[in-house]
Amino acid sequence: DVVLTQSPATLSVTPGERISLSCRASESVDTYLHWYQQKPNESPRLLIKYASQSISGIPSRFSGSGSGTDFTLSINGVELEDLSIYYCQQGNSLPTFGAGTKLELK
Amino acid sequence: EVQLQQSGAELVKPGASVKLSCKTSGYTFSNYYMSWLKQMPGQNIEWIGNIYGGNGGTGYNQKFKGKATLTVDKSSSTAYMDLSSLTSEDSAVYFCARRAGRTYYFDYWGQGVMVTVSS
């Protein structure tokens, strides 16, 4: 199985700042890497597909980059509503998820 | 509007089985795969398997073979997952999620159902 390692596990943020979350794959997944946001007691929501493709209805402050084994989710101007857990997921082989990065208020 | 509506929370005894449902609307059920995923409290998300709405063809994560059985009812656009021989390790939230096209990402999710295994 492809192992996805997300860092940091927790990130303390201040509203308005630009942040980057990392996801590293144990082997190349090309650009078959997707990002989700999950709020407490809710189901995950797709944010970014194929590493960098935007999703309709998702605010433009969310963006993704990377290919192969190293990927980044960026939030340009964090808002309070963004305080959630963010997961990466690879779809190059049978799907696996990272352990998540939790955004909390500084 | 695409919607996936899952059945309610379940409290089941060890050794028993449970059948979860995921009723869909807003899209052509037979044109997509439905996946099921498991999330234990405070933990990672695991993919259990998927089933094609058109012909019921299935694929499973090896870890869940023998534990989960996926079926569909095309007439009601509903997907089902049977979980058997339940133990405390099966206590978790289970999601259904539509697999987007031929590749593995999930564009619509059910609200999740909590399964608690306890005597």
PDB file of C-alpha atoms in Angstrom:
ATOM      1  CA  ASP A   1       0.000   0.000   0.000  1.00  0.00           C
ATOM      2  CA  VAL A   2       1.076   3.561  -0.643  1.00  0.00           C
ATOM      3  CA  VAL A   3       1.709   5.329   2.663  1.00  0.00           C
ATOM      4  CA  LEU A   4       0.943   9.038   2.832  1.00  0.00           C
ATOM      5  CA  THR A   5       2.713  11.061   5.517  1.00  0.00           C
ATOM      6  CA  GLN A   6       1.203  14.428   6.369  1.00  0.00           C
ATOM      7  CA  SER A   7       2.989  17.187   8.224  1.00  0.00           C
ATOM      8  CA  PRO A   8       2.662  18.861  10.543  1.00  0.00           C
ATOM      9  CA  ALA A   9       0.170  16.850  12.559  1.00  0.00           C
ATOM     10  CA  THR A  10      -1.170  20.070  14.064  1.00  0.00           C
ATOM     11  CA  LEU A  11      -0.727  23.644  12.884  1.00  0.00           C
ATOM     12  CA  SER A  12      -1.641  26.675  14.966  1.00  0.00           C
ATOM     13  CA  VAL A  13      -2.765  29.506  12.748  1.00  0.00           C
ATOM     14  CA  THR A  14      -3.750  33.153  12.878  1.00  0.00           C
ATOM     15  CA  PRO A  15      -6.627  34.315  10.680  1.00  0.00           C
ATOM     16  CA  GLY A  16      -5.352  35.952   7.534  1.00  0.00           C
ATOM     17  CA  GLU A  17      -2.043  34.160   7.271  1.00  0.00           C
ATOM     18  CA  ARG A  18      -0.944  31.996   4.364  1.00  0.00           C
ATOM     19  CA  ILE A  19      -0.198  28.411   5.294  1.00  0.00           C
ATOM     20  CA  SER A  20       1.057  25.260   3.615  1.00  0.00           C
ATOM     21  CA  LEU A  21       0.330  21.655   4.507  1.00  0.00           C
ATOM     22  CA  SER A  22       2.537  18.818   3.299  1.00  0.00           C
ATOM     23  CA  CYS A  23       1.724  15.321   2.069  1.00  0.00           C
ATOM     24  CA  ARG A  24       4.496  12.921   1.100  1.00  0.00           C
ATOM     25  CA  ALA A  25       3.891   9.573  -0.613  1.00  0.00           C
ATOM     26  CA  SER A  26       5.993   6.447  -0.080  1.00  0.00           C
ATOM     27  CA  GLU A  27       6.154   5.996  -3.861  1.00  0.00           C
ATOM     28  CA  SER A  28       5.184   8.072  -6.842  1.00  0.00           C
ATOM     29  CA  VAL A  29       1.457   8.659  -7.289  1.00  0.00           C
ATOM     30  CA  ASP A  30       1.921  10.950 -10.306  1.00  0.00           C
ATOM     31  CA  THR A  31      -0.778  13.612  -9.762  1.00  0.00           C
ATOM     32  CA  TYR A  32      -3.386  11.197  -8.412  1.00  0.00           C
ATOM     33  CA  LEU A  33      -3.428  13.038  -5.114  1.00  0.00           C
ATOM     34  CA  HIS A  34      -6.550  14.649  -3.691  1.00  0.00           C
ATOM     35  CA  TRP A  35      -7.283  16.828  -0.658  1.00  0.00           C
ATOM     36  CA  TYR A  36     -10.266  16.818   1.683  1.00  0.00           C
ATOM     37  CA  GLN A  37     -11.453  18.959   4.570  1.00  0.00           C
ATOM     38  CA  GLN A  38     -13.277  17.380   7.502  1.00  0.00           C
ATOM     39  CA  LYS A  39     -14.976  19.328  10.264  1.00  0.00           C
ATOM     40  CA  PRO A  40     -15.997  17.652  13.548  1.00  0.00           C
ATOM     41  CA  ASN A  41     -18.927  15.275  13.148  1.00  0.00           C
ATOM     42  CA  GLU A  42     -19.104  15.899   9.408  1.00  0.00           C
ATOM     43  CA  SER A  43     -18.121  13.901   6.374  1.00  0.00           C
ATOM     44  CA  PRO A  44     -15.015  14.867   4.389  1.00  0.00           C
ATOM     45  CA  ARG A  45     -15.400  17.445   1.620  1.00  0.00           C
ATOM     46  CA  LEU A  46     -13.343  17.333  -1.558  1.00  0.00           C
ATOM     47  CA  LEU A  47     -11.169  20.456  -1.866  1.00  0.00           C
ATOM     48  CA  ILE A  48      -8.628  19.729  -4.601  1.00  0.00           C
ATOM     49  CA  LYS A  49      -8.399  16.909  -7.129  1.00  0.00           C
ATOM     50  CA  TYR A  50      -5.403  15.675  -9.134  1.00  0.00           C
ATOM     51  CA  ALA A  51      -2.968  17.634  -6.960  1.00  0.00           C
ATOM     52  CA  SER A  52      -3.879  21.077  -8.252  1.00  0.00           C
ATOM     53  CA  GLN A  53      -7.308  21.105  -9.876  1.00  0.00           C
ATOM     54  CA  SER A  54      -9.917  23.249  -8.227  1.00  0.00           C
ATOM     55  CA  ILE A  55     -13.376  22.062  -7.278  1.00  0.00           C
ATOM     56  CA  SER A  56     -16.534  24.018  -7.986  1.00  0.00           C
ATOM     57  CA  GLY A  57     -17.833  25.762  -4.894  1.00  0.00           C
ATOM     58  CA  ILE A  58     -14.536  25.636  -3.002  1.00  0.00           C
ATOM     59  CA  PRO A  59     -13.129  29.081  -2.102  1.00  0.00           C
ATOM     60  CA  SER A  60     -10.247  30.241  -4.252  1.00  0.00           C
ATOM     61  CA  ARG A  61      -7.953  30.640  -1.224  1.00  0.00           C
ATOM     62  CA  PHE A  62      -7.416  26.861  -1.364  1.00  0.00           C
ATOM     63  CA  SER A  63      -4.814  25.653  -3.861  1.00  0.00           C
ATOM     64  CA  GLY A  64      -2.706  22.559  -4.388  1.00  0.00           C
ATOM     65  CA  SER A  65       0.608  21.735  -5.990  1.00  0.00           C
ATOM     66  CA  GLY A  66       3.050  18.904  -6.475  1.00  0.00           C
ATOM     67  CA  SER A  67       3.547  15.652  -8.333  1.00  0.00           C
ATOM     68  CA  GLY A  68       5.262  12.329  -7.787  1.00  0.00           C
ATOM     69  CA  THR A  69       5.817  12.036  -4.046  1.00  0.00           C
ATOM     70  CA  ASP A  70       5.628  15.590  -2.657  1.00  0.00           C
ATOM     71  CA  PHE A  71       2.454  17.622  -2.459  1.00  0.00           C
ATOM     72  CA  THR A  72       1.281  20.819  -0.815  1.00  0.00           C
ATOM     73  CA  LEU A  73      -2.104  22.248   0.084  1.00  0.00           C
ATOM     74  CA  SER A  74      -1.988  26.004   0.564  1.00  0.00           C
ATOM     75  CA  ILE A  75      -4.551  28.295   2.130  1.00  0.00           C
ATOM     76  CA  ASN A  76      -4.022  31.935   1.197  1.00  0.00           C
ATOM     77  CA  GLY A  77      -5.592  33.903   4.027  1.00  0.00           C
ATOM     78  CA  VAL A  78      -6.866  31.407   6.592  1.00  0.00           C
ATOM     79  CA  GLU A  79     -10.378  32.051   7.885  1.00  0.00           C
ATOM     80  CA  LEU A  80     -11.921  30.797  11.117  1.00  0.00           C
ATOM     81  CA  GLU A  81     -14.176  28.453   9.150  1.00  0.00           C
ATOM     82  CA  ASP A  82     -11.056  26.688   7.857  1.00  0.00           C
ATOM     83  CA  LEU A  83     -10.241  25.265  11.297  1.00  0.00           C
ATOM     84  CA  SER A  84     -10.620  21.570  10.440  1.00  0.00           C
ATOM     85  CA  ILE A  85      -8.649  18.450   9.709  1.00  0.00           C
ATOM     86  CA  TYR A  86      -7.181  18.158   6.221  1.00  0.00           C
ATOM     87  CA  TYR A  87      -6.506  14.791   4.611  1.00  0.00           C
ATOM     88  CA  CYS A  88      -4.644  13.865   1.479  1.00  0.00           C
ATOM     89  CA  GLN A  89      -5.650  10.732  -0.446  1.00  0.00           C
ATOM     90  CA  GLN A  90      -3.904   8.959  -3.290  1.00  0.00           C
ATOM     91  CA  GLY A  91      -5.786   7.317  -6.111  1.00  0.00           C
ATOM     92  CA  ASN A  92      -2.922   5.961  -8.193  1.00  0.00           C
ATOM     93  CA  SER A  93      -3.553   2.526  -6.702  1.00  0.00           C
ATOM     94  CA  LEU A  94      -6.160   1.274  -4.253  1.00  0.00           C
ATOM     95  CA  PRO A  95      -6.906   4.409  -2.268  1.00  0.00           C
ATOM     96  CA  THR A  96      -5.154   5.330   0.958  1.00  0.00           C
ATOM     97  CA  PHE A  97      -5.374   8.425   3.120  1.00  0.00           C
ATOM     98  CA  GLY A  98      -2.877  10.354   5.172  1.00  0.00           C
ATOM     99  CA  ALA A  99      -3.356  10.715   8.931  1.00  0.00           C
ATOM    100  CA  GLY A 100      -4.413  14.337   8.567  1.00  0.00           C
ATOM    101  CA  THR A 101      -3.276  17.791   9.619  1.00  0.00           C
ATOM    102  CA  LYS A 102      -5.380  19.599  12.187  1.00  0.00           C
ATOM    103  CA  LEU A 103      -5.619  23.372  11.920  1.00  0.00           C
ATOM    104  CA  GLU A 104      -6.209  25.065  15.247  1.00  0.00           C
ATOM    105  CA  LEU A 105      -6.403  28.669  16.357  1.00  0.00           C
ATOM    106  CA  LYS A 106      -3.183  30.152  17.709  1.00  0.00           C
TER     107      LYS A 106
ATOM    108  CA  GLU B   1     -28.405  17.938  -6.464  1.00  0.00           C
ATOM    109  CA  VAL B   2     -26.440  14.791  -5.671  1.00  0.00           C
ATOM    110  CA  GLN B   3     -27.360  13.357  -2.268  1.00  0.00           C
ATOM    111  CA  LEU B   4     -26.235  10.264  -0.374  1.00  0.00           C
ATOM    112  CA  GLN B   5     -28.435   9.508   2.630  1.00  0.00           C
ATOM    113  CA  GLN B   6     -27.201   6.882   5.051  1.00  0.00           C
ATOM    114  CA  SER B   7     -29.192   4.881   7.557  1.00  0.00           C
ATOM    115  CA  GLY B   8     -29.129   5.639  11.268  1.00  0.00           C
ATOM    116  CA  ALA B   9     -26.717   4.750  14.047  1.00  0.00           C
ATOM    117  CA  GLU B  10     -26.436   1.110  15.054  1.00  0.00           C
ATOM    118  CA  LEU B  11     -25.722  -0.545  18.403  1.00  0.00           C
ATOM    119  CA  VAL B  12     -24.930  -4.214  17.876  1.00  0.00           C
ATOM    120  CA  LYS B  13     -23.649  -7.081  19.969  1.00  0.00           C
ATOM    121  CA  PRO B  14     -20.291  -8.740  19.404  1.00  0.00           C
ATOM    122  CA  GLY B  15     -20.524 -11.565  16.891  1.00  0.00           C
ATOM    123  CA  ALA B  16     -23.601 -10.119  15.218  1.00  0.00           C
ATOM    124  CA  SER B  17     -23.945  -8.625  11.738  1.00  0.00           C
ATOM    125  CA  VAL B  18     -25.299  -5.285  10.561  1.00  0.00           C
ATOM    126  CA  LYS B  19     -26.461  -3.973   7.195  1.00  0.00           C
ATOM    127  CA  LEU B  20     -25.908  -0.314   6.379  1.00  0.00           C
ATOM    128  CA  SER B  21     -27.650   1.514   3.560  1.00  0.00           C
ATOM    129  CA  CYS B  22     -26.835   4.500   1.383  1.00  0.00           C
ATOM    130  CA  LYS B  23     -29.748   5.854  -0.644  1.00  0.00           C
ATOM    131  CA  THR B  24     -28.769   8.107  -3.511  1.00  0.00           C
ATOM    132  CA  SER B  25     -30.494  10.732  -5.606  1.00  0.00           C
ATOM    133  CA  GLY B  26     -29.615  13.423  -8.094  1.00  0.00           C
ATOM    134  CA  TYR B  27     -27.486  11.351 -10.467  1.00  0.00           C
ATOM    135  CA  THR B  28     -27.586   8.173 -12.561  1.00  0.00           C
ATOM    136  CA  PHE B  29     -26.774   5.486  -9.993  1.00  0.00           C
ATOM    137  CA  SER B  30     -25.815   2.846 -12.564  1.00  0.00           C
ATOM    138  CA  ASN B  31     -23.050   5.028 -14.050  1.00  0.00           C
ATOM    139  CA  TYR B  32     -20.887   5.269 -10.944  1.00  0.00           C
ATOM    140  CA  TYR B  33     -19.029   3.235  -8.355  1.00  0.00           C
ATOM    141  CA  MET B  34     -19.986   3.629  -4.721  1.00  0.00           C
ATOM    142  CA  SER B  35     -17.232   3.268  -2.153  1.00  0.00           C
ATOM    143  CA  TRP B  36     -17.468   2.563   1.544  1.00  0.00           C
ATOM    144  CA  LEU B  37     -14.949   3.920   4.018  1.00  0.00           C
ATOM    145  CA  LYS B  38     -14.255   3.453   7.726  1.00  0.00           C
ATOM    146  CA  GLN B  39     -13.122   6.028  10.249  1.00  0.00           C
ATOM    147  CA  MET B  40     -12.441   4.991  13.805  1.00  0.00           C
ATOM    148  CA  PRO B  41     -12.724   7.751  16.435  1.00  0.00           C
ATOM    149  CA  GLY B  42      -9.895  10.234  16.028  1.00  0.00           C
ATOM    150  CA  GLN B  43      -8.223   8.096  13.416  1.00  0.00           C
ATOM    151  CA  ASN B  44      -7.431   7.798   9.777  1.00  0.00           C
ATOM    152  CA  ILE B  45      -9.850   7.004   6.969  1.00  0.00           C
ATOM    153  CA  GLU B  46      -9.676   3.522   5.422  1.00  0.00           C
ATOM    154  CA  TRP B  47     -11.127   2.462   2.101  1.00  0.00           C
ATOM    155  CA  ILE B  48     -13.175  -0.712   2.447  1.00  0.00           C
ATOM    156  CA  GLY B  49     -14.185  -1.343  -1.140  1.00  0.00           C
ATOM    157  CA  ASN B  50     -16.455  -0.279  -3.937  1.00  0.00           C
ATOM    158  CA  ILE B  51     -19.297  -1.523  -6.052  1.00  0.00           C
ATOM    159  CA  TYR B  52     -20.415  -0.531  -9.517  1.00  0.00           C
ATOM    160  CA  GLY B  53     -24.026   0.614  -9.644  1.00  0.00           C
ATOM    161  CA  GLY B  54     -24.501  -0.761 -13.153  1.00  0.00           C
ATOM    162  CA  ASN B  55     -23.677  -4.436 -12.664  1.00  0.00           C
ATOM    163  CA  GLY B  56     -22.798  -4.869  -8.989  1.00  0.00           C
ATOM    164  CA  GLY B  57     -19.148  -5.584  -9.723  1.00  0.00           C
ATOM    165  CA  THR B  58     -17.057  -5.221  -6.590  1.00  0.00           C
ATOM    166  CA  GLY B  59     -13.498  -4.549  -5.453  1.00  0.00           C
ATOM    167  CA  TYR B  60     -12.289  -4.811  -1.880  1.00  0.00           C
ATOM    168  CA  ASN B  61      -9.406  -3.747   0.284  1.00  0.00           C
ATOM    169  CA  GLN B  62      -7.797  -7.068   1.227  1.00  0.00           C
ATOM    170  CA  LYS B  63      -8.064  -6.072   4.893  1.00  0.00           C
ATOM    171  CA  PHE B  64     -11.875  -6.094   4.713  1.00  0.00           C
ATOM    172  CA  LYS B  65     -12.443  -9.232   2.645  1.00  0.00           C
ATOM    173  CA  GLY B  66     -14.667 -11.521   4.662  1.00  0.00           C
ATOM    174  CA  LYS B  67     -15.715  -8.631   6.886  1.00  0.00           C
ATOM    175  CA  ALA B  68     -17.652  -6.456   4.445  1.00  0.00           C
ATOM    176  CA  THR B  69     -20.012  -7.431   1.628  1.00  0.00           C
ATOM    177  CA  LEU B  70     -21.223  -4.767  -0.780  1.00  0.00           C
ATOM    178  CA  THR B  71     -24.468  -4.949  -2.741  1.00  0.00           C
ATOM    179  CA  VAL B  72     -26.732  -2.579  -4.658  1.00  0.00           C
ATOM    180  CA  ASP B  73     -30.418  -2.282  -5.484  1.00  0.00           C
ATOM    181  CA  LYS B  74     -30.594  -0.431  -8.779  1.00  0.00           C
ATOM    182  CA  SER B  75     -34.360  -0.079  -8.579  1.00  0.00           C
ATOM    183  CA  SER B  76     -34.044   2.152  -5.519  1.00  0.00           C
ATOM    184  CA  SER B  77     -30.568   3.589  -6.283  1.00  0.00           C
ATOM    185  CA  THR B  78     -29.346   2.281  -2.956  1.00  0.00           C
ATOM    186  CA  ALA B  79     -26.034   0.760  -1.949  1.00  0.00           C
ATOM    187  CA  TYR B  80     -25.632  -1.575   1.000  1.00  0.00           C
ATOM    188  CA  MET B  81     -22.792  -2.849   3.123  1.00  0.00           C
ATOM    189  CA  ASP B  82     -23.050  -5.912   5.324  1.00  0.00           C
ATOM    190  CA  LEU B  83     -20.554  -6.176   8.165  1.00  0.00           C
ATOM    191  CA  SER B  84     -20.249  -9.592   9.751  1.00  0.00           C
ATOM    192  CA  SER B  85     -18.807 -11.154  12.931  1.00  0.00           C
ATOM    193  CA  LEU B  86     -18.565  -7.771  14.562  1.00  0.00           C
ATOM    194  CA  THR B  87     -15.971  -7.002  17.249  1.00  0.00           C
ATOM    195  CA  SER B  88     -15.003  -3.856  19.092  1.00  0.00           C
ATOM    196  CA  GLU B  89     -12.518  -3.146  16.287  1.00  0.00           C
ATOM    197  CA  ASP B  90     -15.487  -2.611  13.986  1.00  0.00           C
ATOM    198  CA  SER B  91     -16.848   0.247  16.116  1.00  0.00           C
ATOM    199  CA  ALA B  92     -16.425   3.240  13.835  1.00  0.00           C
ATOM    200  CA  VAL B  93     -18.146   5.723  11.568  1.00  0.00           C
ATOM    201  CA  TYR B  94     -18.812   4.302   8.143  1.00  0.00           C
ATOM    202  CA  PHE B  95     -19.235   6.528   5.106  1.00  0.00           C
ATOM    203  CA  CYS B  96     -20.502   5.847   1.643  1.00  0.00           C
ATOM    204  CA  ALA B  97     -18.930   8.053  -0.995  1.00  0.00           C
ATOM    205  CA  ARG B  98     -19.358   8.311  -4.740  1.00  0.00           C
ATOM    206  CA  ARG B  99     -16.212   7.449  -6.625  1.00  0.00           C
ATOM    207  CA  ALA B 100     -15.763  10.073  -9.320  1.00  0.00           C
ATOM    208  CA  GLY B 101     -15.459   8.397 -12.679  1.00  0.00           C
ATOM    209  CA  ARG B 102     -12.759   5.824 -13.353  1.00  0.00           C
ATOM    210  CA  THR B 103     -10.272   7.182 -10.861  1.00  0.00           C
ATOM    211  CA  TYR B 104     -10.199   6.969  -7.109  1.00  0.00           C
ATOM    212  CA  TYR B 105     -11.375  10.169  -5.620  1.00  0.00           C
ATOM    213  CA  PHE B 106     -14.634  10.807  -3.848  1.00  0.00           C
ATOM    214  CA  ASP B 107     -16.738  13.773  -4.843  1.00  0.00           C
ATOM    215  CA  TYR B 108     -19.881  13.220  -2.769  1.00  0.00           C
ATOM    216  CA  TRP B 109     -20.169  11.653   0.663  1.00  0.00           C
ATOM    217  CA  GLY B 110     -22.959  10.405   2.867  1.00  0.00           C
ATOM    218  CA  GLN B 111     -23.298  11.879   6.317  1.00  0.00           C
ATOM    219  CA  GLY B 112     -21.770   8.806   7.947  1.00  0.00           C
ATOM    220  CA  VAL B 113     -23.227   6.256  10.329  1.00  0.00           C
ATOM    221  CA  MET B 114     -21.848   5.336  13.726  1.00  0.00           C
ATOM    222  CA  VAL B 115     -21.678   1.620  14.428  1.00  0.00           C
ATOM    223  CA  THR B 116     -21.046   0.687  18.059  1.00  0.00           C
ATOM    224  CA  VAL B 117     -20.255  -2.902  18.928  1.00  0.00           C
ATOM    225  CA  SER B 118     -20.983  -3.575  22.575  1.00  0.00           C
ATOM    226  CA  SER B 119     -22.608  -6.201  24.728  1.00  0.00           C
TER     227      SER B 119
END
